[in-house]
Coordinates of C-alpha atoms in Angstrom, one line a residue:
Chain A
X1 CA 53.5 -9.0 -9.8
X2 CA 50.4 -8.5 -11.9
X3 CA 49.8 -5.3 -13.9
X4 CA 47.4 -2.7 -12.5
X5 CA 44.1 -2.6 -14.3
X6 CA 43.4 0.6 -16.3
X7 CA 40.3 2.6 -17.0
X8 CA 40.0 0.6 -20.3
X9 CA 39.7 -2.6 -18.2
X10 CA 37.1 -1.0 -16.0
X11 CA 35.1 0.2 -19.1
X12 CA 35.3 -3.3 -20.5
X13 CA 34.1 -4.7 -17.2
X14 CA 31.2 -2.3 -17.2
X15 CA 30.2 -3.5 -20.7
X16 CA 30.4 -7.2 -19.5
X17 CA 28.4 -6.8 -16.3
X18 CA 25.8 -4.4 -17.5
X19 CA 23.2 -7.1 -18.4
X20 CA 23.5 -8.5 -14.9
X21 CA 24.4 -5.9 -12.3
X22 CA 22.1 -3.1 -11.3
X23 CA 23.1 0.5 -12.0
X24 CA 22.4 1.4 -8.4
X25 CA 20.8 4.7 -7.4
X26 CA 22.7 7.7 -5.8
X27 CA 20.8 9.0 -2.8
X28 CA 21.2 12.1 -0.7
X29 CA 20.2 12.9 2.9
X30 CA 19.9 16.4 4.2
X31 CA 19.9 15.3 7.8
X32 CA 23.2 13.4 7.4
X33 CA 24.7 16.3 5.5
X34 CA 24.0 18.5 8.4
X35 CA 25.5 16.1 10.9
X36 CA 28.7 15.6 8.8
X37 CA 29.1 19.1 7.5
X38 CA 29.5 17.9 3.9
X39 CA 27.3 17.4 0.9
X40 CA 27.2 13.6 0.5
X41 CA 26.2 11.5 -2.5
X42 CA 25.6 7.9 -1.6
X43 CA 26.2 5.2 -4.2
X44 CA 23.9 2.5 -2.9
X45 CA 25.5 -0.8 -3.6
X46 CA 23.5 -2.2 -0.7
X47 CA 20.7 -2.3 -3.4
X48 CA 23.0 -4.2 -5.7
X49 CA 22.3 -7.8 -6.8
X50 CA 23.4 -10.1 -4.0
X51 CA 23.2 -7.1 -1.6
X52 CA 26.8 -5.8 -2.2
X53 CA 29.1 -4.3 -4.8
X54 CA 30.9 -7.7 -4.9
X55 CA 28.8 -8.9 -7.8
X56 CA 30.5 -6.4 -10.1
X57 CA 33.9 -8.0 -9.7
X58 CA 32.6 -11.5 -9.6
X59 CA 30.5 -11.1 -12.7
X60 CA 33.4 -9.5 -14.6
X61 CA 35.7 -12.4 -13.5
X62 CA 33.3 -15.2 -14.4
X63 CA 32.3 -13.6 -17.8
X64 CA 36.0 -13.0 -18.7
X65 CA 36.6 -16.7 -18.8
X66 CA 36.5 -18.5 -22.1
X67 CA 33.9 -21.2 -22.6
X68 CA 36.3 -24.0 -21.8
X69 CA 37.5 -22.4 -18.6
X70 CA 33.9 -21.4 -17.6
X71 CA 32.7 -25.0 -18.1
X72 CA 35.0 -26.2 -15.3
X73 CA 33.6 -23.7 -12.8
X74 CA 35.1 -21.2 -10.5
X75 CA 36.3 -21.5 -6.9
X76 CA 37.1 -19.2 -4.0
X77 CA 37.6 -19.2 -0.3
X78 CA 35.6 -16.6 1.5
X79 CA 32.7 -16.7 3.9
X80 CA 31.4 -13.2 3.0
X81 CA 29.8 -11.3 0.2
X82 CA 32.4 -12.3 -2.4
X83 CA 31.4 -16.0 -2.1
X84 CA 27.7 -15.3 -2.6
X85 CA 28.5 -13.0 -5.5
X86 CA 30.7 -15.6 -7.2
X87 CA 28.0 -18.2 -6.7
X88 CA 25.4 -15.9 -8.3
X89 CA 27.7 -14.9 -11.2
X90 CA 28.5 -18.6 -11.9
X91 CA 24.8 -19.3 -12.0
X92 CA 24.3 -16.6 -14.6
X93 CA 27.1 -18.1 -16.6
X94 CA 25.5 -21.5 -16.3
X95 CA 28.4 -23.1 -14.4
X96 CA 29.4 -24.1 -10.9
X97 CA 30.9 -22.2 -8.0
X98 CA 32.9 -24.0 -5.4
X99 CA 33.3 -22.2 -2.1
X100 CA 35.6 -23.1 0.7
X101 CA 34.6 -21.8 4.0
X102 CA 35.3 -22.6 7.7
X103 CA 32.7 -24.8 9.2
X104 CA 32.5 -22.2 12.0
X105 CA 31.1 -19.6 9.6
X106 CA 27.8 -18.1 10.8
X107 CA 24.7 -19.8 9.6
X108 CA 23.3 -16.7 7.6
X109 CA 26.6 -16.7 5.6
X110 CA 26.4 -20.4 4.8
X111 CA 22.8 -19.9 3.8
X112 CA 23.4 -17.0 1.5
X113 CA 26.1 -18.9 -0.4
X114 CA 24.0 -22.0 -0.6
X115 CA 21.0 -19.9 -1.7
X116 CA 22.8 -18.9 -4.8
X117 CA 23.6 -22.5 -5.6
X118 CA 27.3 -22.8 -4.8
X119 CA 28.8 -26.1 -3.7
X120 CA 30.3 -25.5 -0.2
X121 CA 33.4 -27.3 1.0
X122 CA 33.9 -26.9 4.7
X123 CA 37.4 -26.7 6.2
X124 CA 38.9 -26.2 9.7
X125 CA 39.5 -22.7 11.0
X126 CA 43.2 -22.4 10.0
X127 CA 44.8 -21.0 6.9
X128 CA 46.5 -24.3 6.3
X129 CA 43.2 -26.3 6.4
X130 CA 41.7 -23.8 4.0
X131 CA 44.5 -24.0 1.5
X132 CA 44.5 -27.7 1.6
X133 CA 40.8 -28.1 0.9
X134 CA 41.0 -25.4 -1.7
X135 CA 43.9 -27.1 -3.5
X136 CA 42.0 -30.4 -3.4
X137 CA 38.9 -28.8 -5.0
X138 CA 40.9 -27.0 -7.7
X139 CA 42.8 -30.2 -8.5
X140 CA 39.7 -32.3 -8.8
X141 CA 37.5 -29.9 -10.7
X142 CA 39.9 -27.8 -12.8
X143 CA 37.9 -24.8 -11.6
X144 CA 39.5 -21.3 -11.9
X145 CA 40.4 -19.8 -8.6
X146 CA 39.1 -16.2 -8.2
X147 CA 40.5 -14.4 -5.2
X148 CA 38.2 -11.9 -3.5
X149 CA 40.5 -8.9 -4.3
X150 CA 44.0 -9.9 -5.4
X151 CA 42.8 -10.2 -8.9
X152 CA 42.7 -7.7 -11.8
X153 CA 39.3 -8.7 -13.0
X154 CA 37.8 -8.2 -9.5
X155 CA 39.5 -4.8 -9.1
X156 CA 38.3 -3.8 -12.5
X157 CA 34.7 -4.9 -11.8
X158 CA 34.7 -3.1 -8.4
X159 CA 35.8 0.1 -10.2
X160 CA 32.6 0.3 -12.2
X161 CA 30.7 1.6 -9.1
X162 CA 32.9 4.6 -8.7
X163 CA 32.8 5.2 -12.5
X164 CA 29.0 5.3 -12.5
X165 CA 29.1 7.6 -9.5
X166 CA 31.4 10.1 -11.1
X167 CA 29.5 10.0 -14.4
X168 CA 26.2 10.7 -12.6
X169 CA 27.4 13.3 -10.1
X170 CA 29.9 15.7 -11.7
X171 CA 32.4 17.8 -9.8
X172 CA 32.8 15.7 -6.7
X173 CA 35.7 17.0 -4.6
X174 CA 36.2 13.6 -2.9
X175 CA 35.1 10.0 -3.3
X176 CA 35.3 7.8 -0.2
X177 CA 35.2 4.0 0.1
X178 CA 36.0 1.5 2.8
X179 CA 39.2 -0.5 2.8
X180 CA 39.5 -4.1 3.6
X181 CA 41.6 -6.1 1.2
X182 CA 41.6 -3.0 -0.9
X183 CA 39.9 -4.3 -4.1
X184 CA 37.1 -1.7 -4.0
X185 CA 39.3 1.3 -3.2
X186 CA 41.8 0.3 -5.9
X187 CA 39.2 0.0 -8.6
X188 CA 37.5 3.2 -7.4
X189 CA 40.8 5.1 -7.4
X190 CA 41.7 4.1 -10.9
X191 CA 38.2 4.9 -12.2
X192 CA 37.9 8.2 -10.4
X193 CA 41.3 9.5 -11.4
X194 CA 40.5 8.7 -15.1
X195 CA 36.9 9.9 -15.2
X196 CA 37.2 12.9 -12.9
X197 CA 40.8 13.8 -12.4
X198 CA 40.2 16.7 -10.0
X199 CA 38.4 14.3 -7.6
X200 CA 40.5 12.9 -4.8
X201 CA 40.0 9.4 -3.3
X202 CA 40.0 8.8 0.4
X203 CA 39.8 5.4 2.1
X204 CA 38.4 4.6 5.5
X205 CA 39.2 1.5 7.6
X206 CA 38.4 0.4 11.2
X207 CA 41.0 1.2 13.8
X208 CA 40.7 -2.4 14.8
X209 CA 41.7 -3.5 11.3
X210 CA 44.0 -0.8 10.1
X211 CA 46.2 -2.9 7.8
X212 CA 46.2 -0.3 5.0
X213 CA 47.4 2.5 7.3
X214 CA 50.1 0.2 8.6
X215 CA 51.2 -0.8 5.1
X216 CA 51.3 2.8 3.9
X217 CA 53.4 3.8 6.9
X218 CA 55.8 0.9 6.6
X219 CA 55.7 1.3 2.8
X220 CA 55.3 -2.4 2.3
X221 CA 52.6 -5.1 2.5
X222 CA 52.2 -6.4 6.0
X223 CA 50.1 -9.3 7.3
X224 CA 46.9 -8.5 9.1
X225 CA 47.2 -8.1 12.8
X226 CA 44.3 -7.0 14.9
X227 CA 41.0 -7.8 13.2
X228 CA 38.5 -7.7 15.9
X229 CA 36.1 -5.3 14.2
X230 CA 32.4 -5.3 13.8
X231 CA 33.0 -4.4 10.1
X232 CA 33.4 -8.0 9.1
X233 CA 34.0 -7.2 5.4
X234 CA 37.1 -5.2 6.2
X235 CA 39.2 -7.8 8.1
X236 CA 41.5 -8.8 5.2
X237 CA 45.0 -7.3 4.7
X238 CA 46.1 -5.6 1.5
X239 CA 47.7 -7.6 -1.3
X240 CA 50.7 -6.5 -3.4
X241 CA 48.3 -5.5 -6.2
X242 CA 46.0 -3.4 -4.0
X243 CA 48.8 -1.9 -2.0
X244 CA 50.6 -0.5 -5.1
X245 CA 47.4 1.0 -6.5
X246 CA 46.4 2.6 -3.2
X247 CA 49.9 4.0 -2.7
X248 CA 49.7 5.6 -6.1
X249 CA 46.1 6.8 -6.4
X250 CA 44.6 7.2 -2.9
X251 CA 45.2 10.6 -1.2
X252 CA 44.7 9.5 2.4
X253 CA 43.5 6.6 4.6
X254 CA 41.6 7.4 7.8
X255 CA 40.8 5.0 10.7
X256 CA 37.5 4.9 12.6
X257 CA 36.7 3.6 16.1
X258 CA 34.2 0.7 16.6
X259 CA 31.9 3.1 18.3
X260 CA 32.1 5.5 15.3
X261 CA 31.3 2.7 12.9
X262 CA 28.3 1.6 14.9
X263 CA 27.0 5.1 15.4
X264 CA 27.3 5.8 11.7
X265 CA 25.5 2.6 10.8
X266 CA 22.6 3.5 13.1
X267 CA 22.4 7.1 11.8
X268 CA 22.3 5.8 8.2
X269 CA 19.5 3.4 9.1
X270 CA 17.5 6.0 11.0
X271 CA 18.0 8.9 8.7
X272 CA 18.2 7.4 5.3
X273 CA 15.8 4.4 6.1
X274 CA 18.2 2.1 4.3
X275 CA 20.0 -1.0 5.5
X276 CA 23.7 -1.0 5.3
X277 CA 26.2 -3.4 6.9
X278 CA 28.8 -2.2 9.4
X279 CA 31.6 -2.3 6.7
X280 CA 29.6 0.3 4.7
X281 CA 29.4 2.7 7.6
X282 CA 33.1 3.3 8.2
X283 CA 33.3 6.2 5.7
X284 CA 30.4 8.1 7.3
X285 CA 31.9 7.2 10.7
X286 CA 35.1 9.0 9.7
X287 CA 33.1 12.2 9.0
X288 CA 30.8 11.9 12.0
X289 CA 33.6 11.4 14.4
X290 CA 35.7 14.2 12.8
X291 CA 38.5 11.9 11.8
X292 CA 38.6 14.0 8.7
X293 CA 37.1 17.4 8.0
X294 CA 35.4 17.7 4.6
X295 CA 33.3 20.8 5.5
X296 CA 31.6 22.2 2.5
X297 CA 32.9 19.5 0.1
X298 CA 30.9 17.5 -2.3
X299 CA 31.7 13.9 -1.2
X300 CA 30.7 10.7 -3.1
X301 CA 30.4 7.8 -0.8
X302 CA 30.2 4.1 -1.8
X303 CA 27.8 2.3 0.5
X304 CA 29.2 -1.2 -0.1
X305 CA 26.5 -3.6 1.0
X306 CA 23.5 -4.4 3.1
X307 CA 23.8 -8.0 4.2
X308 CA 23.1 -7.9 7.9
X309 CA 22.0 -10.5 10.4
X310 CA 18.8 -8.7 11.6
X311 CA 18.7 -11.0 14.6
X312 CA 22.1 -9.8 15.8
X313 CA 22.4 -6.0 15.6
X314 CA 25.3 -4.1 17.2
X315 CA 23.1 -1.9 19.3
X316 CA 21.2 -2.5 22.6
Chain B
X1 CA -20.9 15.3 7.1
X2 CA -18.1 16.9 5.0
X3 CA -17.9 16.4 1.3
X4 CA -15.5 13.9 -0.2
X5 CA -12.5 15.3 -1.8
X6 CA -12.2 15.0 -5.6
X7 CA -9.3 14.4 -7.9
X8 CA -9.2 18.2 -8.4
X9 CA -8.5 18.6 -4.6
X10 CA -5.7 16.0 -4.9
X11 CA -4.2 17.8 -7.9
X12 CA -4.3 21.1 -6.1
X13 CA -2.8 19.5 -3.0
X14 CA 0.0 18.2 -5.2
X15 CA 0.7 21.6 -6.5
X16 CA 0.8 23.0 -3.0
X17 CA 3.1 20.4 -1.5
X18 CA 5.5 20.0 -4.4
X19 CA 8.1 22.5 -3.1
X20 CA 8.3 20.6 0.2
X21 CA 7.5 16.9 -0.1
X22 CA 9.8 14.5 -2.0
X23 CA 8.5 12.8 -5.1
X24 CA 9.5 9.4 -3.7
X25 CA 11.0 6.7 -5.8
X26 CA 9.2 3.5 -6.9
X27 CA 11.3 0.4 -6.3
X28 CA 11.0 -3.2 -7.3
X29 CA 12.4 -6.4 -5.9
X30 CA 12.6 -9.6 -7.8
X31 CA 13.1 -11.8 -4.7
X32 CA 9.9 -10.4 -3.1
X33 CA 8.0 -10.8 -6.4
X34 CA 8.9 -14.4 -6.4
X35 CA 7.8 -14.9 -2.8
X36 CA 4.5 -13.2 -3.3
X37 CA 3.7 -14.3 -6.9
X38 CA 2.9 -10.8 -8.1
X39 CA 4.9 -8.1 -9.8
X40 CA 5.1 -5.4 -7.2
X41 CA 5.9 -1.7 -7.5
X42 CA 6.8 -0.1 -4.1
X43 CA 6.1 3.6 -3.6
X44 CA 8.7 4.4 -1.0
X45 CA 7.1 6.9 1.4
X46 CA 9.5 5.7 4.0
X47 CA 12.0 7.9 2.1
X48 CA 9.6 10.9 2.4
X49 CA 10.4 14.0 4.5
X50 CA 9.7 13.1 8.1
X51 CA 10.0 9.5 7.2
X52 CA 6.3 8.9 6.3
X53 CA 3.6 9.8 3.8
X54 CA 2.0 12.0 6.5
X55 CA 3.9 15.1 5.4
X56 CA 1.7 15.2 2.3
X57 CA -1.5 15.7 4.1
X58 CA 0.0 17.9 6.8
X59 CA 1.7 20.2 4.3
X60 CA -1.5 20.5 2.3
X61 CA -3.5 21.3 5.4
X62 CA -1.1 23.9 6.7
X63 CA -0.6 25.6 3.3
X64 CA -4.3 25.7 2.7
X65 CA -4.7 28.1 5.6
X66 CA -4.9 31.8 4.9
X67 CA -2.2 34.0 6.4
X68 CA -4.3 35.0 9.4
X69 CA -5.2 31.4 10.3
X70 CA -1.7 30.3 9.7
X71 CA -0.3 32.9 12.0
X72 CA -2.3 31.4 14.9
X73 CA -0.7 28.0 14.4
X74 CA -2.0 24.5 14.1
X75 CA -2.8 21.8 16.6
X76 CA -3.4 18.1 16.7
X77 CA -3.5 15.2 19.1
X78 CA -1.4 12.3 17.9
X79 CA 1.7 10.6 19.2
X80 CA 2.7 9.3 15.8
X81 CA 3.9 10.3 12.3
X82 CA 1.0 12.8 11.9
X83 CA 2.2 14.9 14.8
X84 CA 5.8 15.0 13.5
X85 CA 4.6 15.9 10.0
X86 CA 2.4 18.7 11.2
X87 CA 5.3 20.1 13.2
X88 CA 7.5 20.0 10.1
X89 CA 4.9 21.6 7.9
X90 CA 4.2 24.3 10.4
X91 CA 7.9 25.1 10.5
X92 CA 7.9 25.4 6.7
X93 CA 5.0 27.8 6.9
X94 CA 6.8 29.8 9.6
X95 CA 4.2 29.1 12.3
X96 CA 3.7 27.0 15.4
X97 CA 2.4 23.5 15.9
X98 CA 0.8 22.4 19.2
X99 CA 0.8 18.7 19.8
X100 CA -1.2 17.0 22.5
X101 CA 0.1 13.6 23.4
X102 CA -0.1 11.3 26.4
X103 CA 2.8 11.6 28.8
X104 CA 3.1 7.8 28.4
X105 CA 4.1 8.1 24.8
X106 CA 7.4 6.4 23.9
X107 CA 10.5 8.6 24.1
X108 CA 11.4 8.3 20.4
X109 CA 8.0 9.6 19.5
X110 CA 8.3 12.6 21.8
X111 CA 11.7 13.3 20.5
X112 CA 10.7 13.2 16.9
X113 CA 7.9 15.7 17.5
X114 CA 10.1 17.9 19.5
X115 CA 12.9 17.6 16.9
X116 CA 10.7 19.3 14.4
X117 CA 10.0 22.2 16.8
X118 CA 6.4 21.5 17.9
X119 CA 5.2 22.6 21.3
X120 CA 4.2 19.5 23.2
X121 CA 1.3 19.5 25.7
X122 CA 1.2 16.3 27.7
X123 CA -2.1 14.8 28.9
X124 CA -3.2 11.8 30.8
X125 CA -3.9 8.5 29.0
X126 CA -7.7 8.8 28.6
X127 CA -9.7 10.3 25.7
X128 CA -11.2 12.8 28.1
X129 CA -7.9 14.1 29.4
X130 CA -6.8 14.5 25.8
X131 CA -9.9 16.4 24.7
X132 CA -9.6 18.7 27.7
X133 CA -6.0 19.6 27.1
X134 CA -6.7 20.0 23.4
X135 CA -9.6 22.3 24.0
X136 CA -7.6 24.4 26.4
X137 CA -4.8 24.8 23.8
X138 CA -7.1 25.7 21.0
X139 CA -9.0 28.2 23.1
X140 CA -5.8 29.9 24.3
X141 CA -4.0 30.0 21.0
X142 CA -6.7 30.2 18.4
X143 CA -4.8 27.5 16.5
X144 CA -6.5 25.5 13.8
X145 CA -7.2 21.9 14.7
X146 CA -6.0 19.4 12.1
X147 CA -7.2 15.8 12.6
X148 CA -4.9 13.1 11.4
X149 CA -7.4 11.7 8.9
X150 CA -10.9 13.0 9.4
X151 CA -10.1 16.0 7.3
X152 CA -10.5 16.6 3.6
X153 CA -7.1 18.4 3.3
X154 CA -5.4 15.5 4.9
X155 CA -7.1 12.9 2.7
X156 CA -6.4 15.0 -0.4
X157 CA -2.7 15.3 0.5
X158 CA -2.5 11.6 1.2
X159 CA -3.9 10.9 -2.2
X160 CA -1.0 12.5 -4.0
X161 CA 1.2 9.4 -3.3
X162 CA -1.1 7.1 -5.2
X163 CA -1.5 9.7 -8.0
X164 CA 2.3 9.8 -8.5
X165 CA 2.5 6.0 -8.4
X166 CA -0.2 5.6 -11.1
X167 CA 1.4 8.3 -13.2
X168 CA 4.8 6.6 -13.0
X169 CA 3.7 3.0 -13.4
X170 CA 0.9 2.6 -15.9
X171 CA -1.4 -0.3 -16.2
X172 CA -1.3 -1.4 -12.6
X173 CA -4.0 -4.0 -11.9
X174 CA -4.1 -3.2 -8.2
X175 CA -3.0 -0.6 -5.8
X176 CA -2.7 -1.7 -2.1
X177 CA -2.4 0.5 1.0
X178 CA -2.7 -0.1 4.7
X179 CA -5.8 1.0 6.6
X180 CA -5.7 2.6 10.0
X181 CA -8.0 5.6 10.3
X182 CA -8.4 5.3 6.6
X183 CA -7.0 8.7 5.4
X184 CA -4.4 7.2 3.1
X185 CA -6.6 4.5 1.5
X186 CA -9.3 7.1 1.0
X187 CA -7.0 9.6 -0.8
X188 CA -5.5 6.7 -2.7
X189 CA -8.8 5.3 -3.9
X190 CA -10.0 8.7 -5.1
X191 CA -6.7 9.4 -7.0
X192 CA -6.4 5.9 -8.5
X193 CA -10.0 5.7 -9.7
X194 CA -9.5 9.1 -11.5
X195 CA -6.0 8.6 -12.9
X196 CA -6.2 4.9 -13.7
X197 CA -9.9 3.8 -13.7
X198 CA -9.1 0.2 -14.5
X199 CA -6.9 -0.2 -11.4
X200 CA -8.6 -1.5 -8.3
X201 CA -7.7 -0.5 -4.8
X202 CA -7.4 -3.0 -2.0
X203 CA -6.8 -2.2 1.7
X204 CA -5.0 -4.2 4.3
X205 CA -5.3 -4.0 8.1
X206 CA -4.1 -6.0 11.1
X207 CA -6.5 -8.8 12.3
X208 CA -5.8 -7.2 15.7
X209 CA -7.1 -3.8 14.5
X210 CA -9.7 -4.8 11.9
X211 CA -12.0 -1.8 12.4
X212 CA -12.4 -1.2 8.6
X213 CA -13.5 -4.8 8.0
X214 CA -16.0 -4.6 10.9
X215 CA -17.4 -1.2 9.7
X216 CA -17.9 -2.6 6.2
X217 CA -19.6 -5.7 7.5
X218 CA -21.9 -3.6 9.8
X219 CA -22.3 -1.0 7.1
X220 CA -21.7 1.8 9.6
X221 CA -18.9 3.4 11.6
X222 CA -18.0 1.5 14.7
X223 CA -15.6 2.4 17.5
X224 CA -12.2 0.8 17.7
X225 CA -12.2 -2.4 19.7
X226 CA -9.1 -4.6 19.8
X227 CA -6.0 -2.6 18.9
X228 CA -3.2 -4.7 20.3
X229 CA -1.2 -4.7 17.1
X230 CA 2.5 -4.1 16.4
X231 CA 1.4 -1.9 13.5
X232 CA 1.1 1.2 15.7
X233 CA 0.1 3.5 12.9
X234 CA -3.0 1.4 12.2
X235 CA -4.8 1.4 15.6
X236 CA -7.3 4.2 14.9
X237 CA -10.9 3.5 13.7
X238 CA -12.5 4.9 10.5
X239 CA -14.3 8.2 10.6
X240 CA -17.5 9.0 8.8
X241 CA -15.5 10.6 6.0
X242 CA -13.1 7.8 5.4
X243 CA -15.8 5.1 5.8
X244 CA -17.9 6.5 3.1
X245 CA -15.0 6.9 0.7
X246 CA -13.8 3.3 1.4
X247 CA -17.3 1.9 0.9
X248 CA -17.5 3.5 -2.5
X249 CA -14.0 3.2 -3.9
X250 CA -12.2 0.3 -2.3
X251 CA -12.7 -3.2 -3.8
X252 CA -11.8 -5.2 -0.8
X253 CA -10.2 -5.0 2.7
X254 CA -8.1 -8.0 3.9
X255 CA -6.8 -8.7 7.4
X256 CA -3.3 -9.9 8.3
X257 CA -2.0 -11.7 11.4
X258 CA 0.6 -10.2 13.6
X259 CA 3.1 -12.9 12.5
X260 CA 2.3 -12.1 8.9
X261 CA 3.1 -8.4 9.5
X262 CA 6.3 -9.1 11.3
X263 CA 7.5 -11.6 8.7
X264 CA 6.7 -9.2 5.8
X265 CA 8.5 -6.4 7.6
X266 CA 11.6 -8.6 8.0
X267 CA 11.5 -9.8 4.4
X268 CA 11.3 -6.2 3.1
X269 CA 14.3 -5.2 5.3
X270 CA 16.3 -8.3 4.2
X271 CA 15.5 -8.4 0.6
X272 CA 15.0 -4.7 -0.3
X273 CA 17.5 -3.4 2.2
X274 CA 15.1 -0.6 3.2
X275 CA 13.6 0.2 6.6
X276 CA 9.9 0.2 6.8
X277 CA 7.7 0.3 9.9
X278 CA 5.4 -2.5 10.8
X279 CA 2.4 -0.5 9.6
X280 CA 3.9 -0.4 6.1
X281 CA 4.3 -4.2 5.9
X282 CA 0.7 -5.2 6.3
X283 CA 0.1 -5.1 2.5
X284 CA 3.0 -7.3 1.7
X285 CA 2.0 -9.5 4.7
X286 CA -1.4 -10.1 3.0
X287 CA 0.3 -11.4 -0.1
X288 CA 2.9 -13.5 1.7
X289 CA 0.4 -15.2 3.9
X290 CA -2.0 -15.7 1.0
X291 CA -4.8 -13.8 2.5
X292 CA -5.3 -12.6 -1.1
X293 CA -4.1 -14.1 -4.3
X294 CA -2.8 -11.6 -6.8
X295 CA -0.8 -14.1 -8.9
X296 CA 0.5 -12.6 -12.1
X297 CA -0.9 -9.1 -11.3
X298 CA 0.9 -5.8 -11.4
X299 CA 0.5 -4.5 -7.9
X300 CA 1.4 -1.0 -6.7
X301 CA 2.1 -0.9 -3.0
X302 CA 2.4 2.2 -0.8
X303 CA 5.1 1.7 1.8
X304 CA 3.9 4.2 4.2
X305 CA 6.8 5.0 6.5
X306 CA 10.1 4.0 8.1
X307 CA 10.0 5.4 11.6
X308 CA 11.2 2.5 13.7
X309 CA 12.7 2.3 17.2
X310 CA 15.9 0.4 16.2
X311 CA 16.5 -0.5 19.8
X312 CA 13.2 -2.4 19.9
X313 CA 12.6 -4.6 16.9
X314 CA 9.9 -7.2 16.7
X315 CA 12.2 -10.1 16.1
X316 CA 14.5 -12.2 18.3

């Protein structure tokens, strides 16, 4: 198994990505504080380049390559924010990104990846079809494969958001982040425990995609089961790497109902006047629906992204 | 006719409202810059208290009252952001707000005004019914009537947003703001011409509610005619006060189609990940649809508010 990244890796990632990624603002909202009973500090990665925190890991990965590797390009399979981020980072590095995605992926996702200049390779809807197309692309191009979270460089890059948050807002009691594959929460937990050792890290995931909770209970990595959640960025299962980091550094993982996620998303839109995707709202959902009581605590919350299909919203 | 406010009035308003209103952030967006061909600096009044710039004027008006006047409360007729702002400002002053609105007003608007603690008095849908209820309320309570834009205190308060913008972003070539009744553009024009004399002020209004353009062409105040625009904050006609200020201090007024407004609104949501109401998008719509060419210019844009019924969006 690969080594866990350290705070040194995260600081090095921060140095590498600084010319490219935004240092996103931290916003507050008194109305939401009142509703949730906590003092919340929102790290707004929805304002990040590419509309999500994913650019941090992707840029770190792409700029960690040596020139020869970089010249052959990078590849991934993903239909979400990671693919778009990798495409953008590759463009910054002056190289190619190859993205394998199912031909059934929604049009807006295809468009986003194409917009940043990636070469898209479509595959059938099964894992086998995906692997096959991916192997073929890697073999033909010599590109470096960059997994969306089972990768030290991705986890290190993701950790820079939590590091910035703790540097900017001292004395946080808690930092919360959503859990999908676990890349963000892993990087966050390593960064927070180093920069602000008294601050605890709590993860939130959909009830309908509660792989992290299941893994922690079973004390081993399990395949994803139910994934029918509106939070489409949180459908992947943990990897060995992210599981071991979460087990060590994350205090607690809470689950949130679909209704709780949708409600939280709408409250964030209405009260903060910012656009976040459903996956971003799961943390606030945990507080709103009282899945966890953080009354009177200072809580940092990473809002992970804002890429939403405005023609297909989860209400009405 | 009442005297025009001066930059001294605006500075005094700024001093009065500072403990209450946010100093809103100025955001930029490279994707929108590319689409519009100008370098834009967005003054985000959608993040303002109450979700709109209106709190600036309302707070200035309410805190300009002496204690005796204040004790009798304030009143207005409006179903929009001004009513909510006046209610909130009255609460801060520890007094009452009486709001007259048609019983046909949309539920979200009634709720917003009630949320801030105003006493709502419903009237029929005609101007006569409104005047009658309003007169009755004023007579019975002794409250001070505060018009939503035909009021020096409101114009002065509104001008503080443009003042902050010019202080923060020097050397703007242009400042743009939407025009409805003209309170915001009037205050903006007075502030900008004083703080940054080389900067020109341009107004934008819907084609479907082009009262300002008509007034300027006729060189006199005209009643509102067509008002069937999605930009519901921009349906009121100019007043004598705002007309005379606009005539003197505003370089140009441009009109924008309904489609241009909706498109701009959606682009701002998608690219900037912030929520603005249709009335806010008319300025960006003017640039997107090439109603005005500001290529290569540094353009300050006041995004006026973010109060949107999320269950009733203008697309799909």
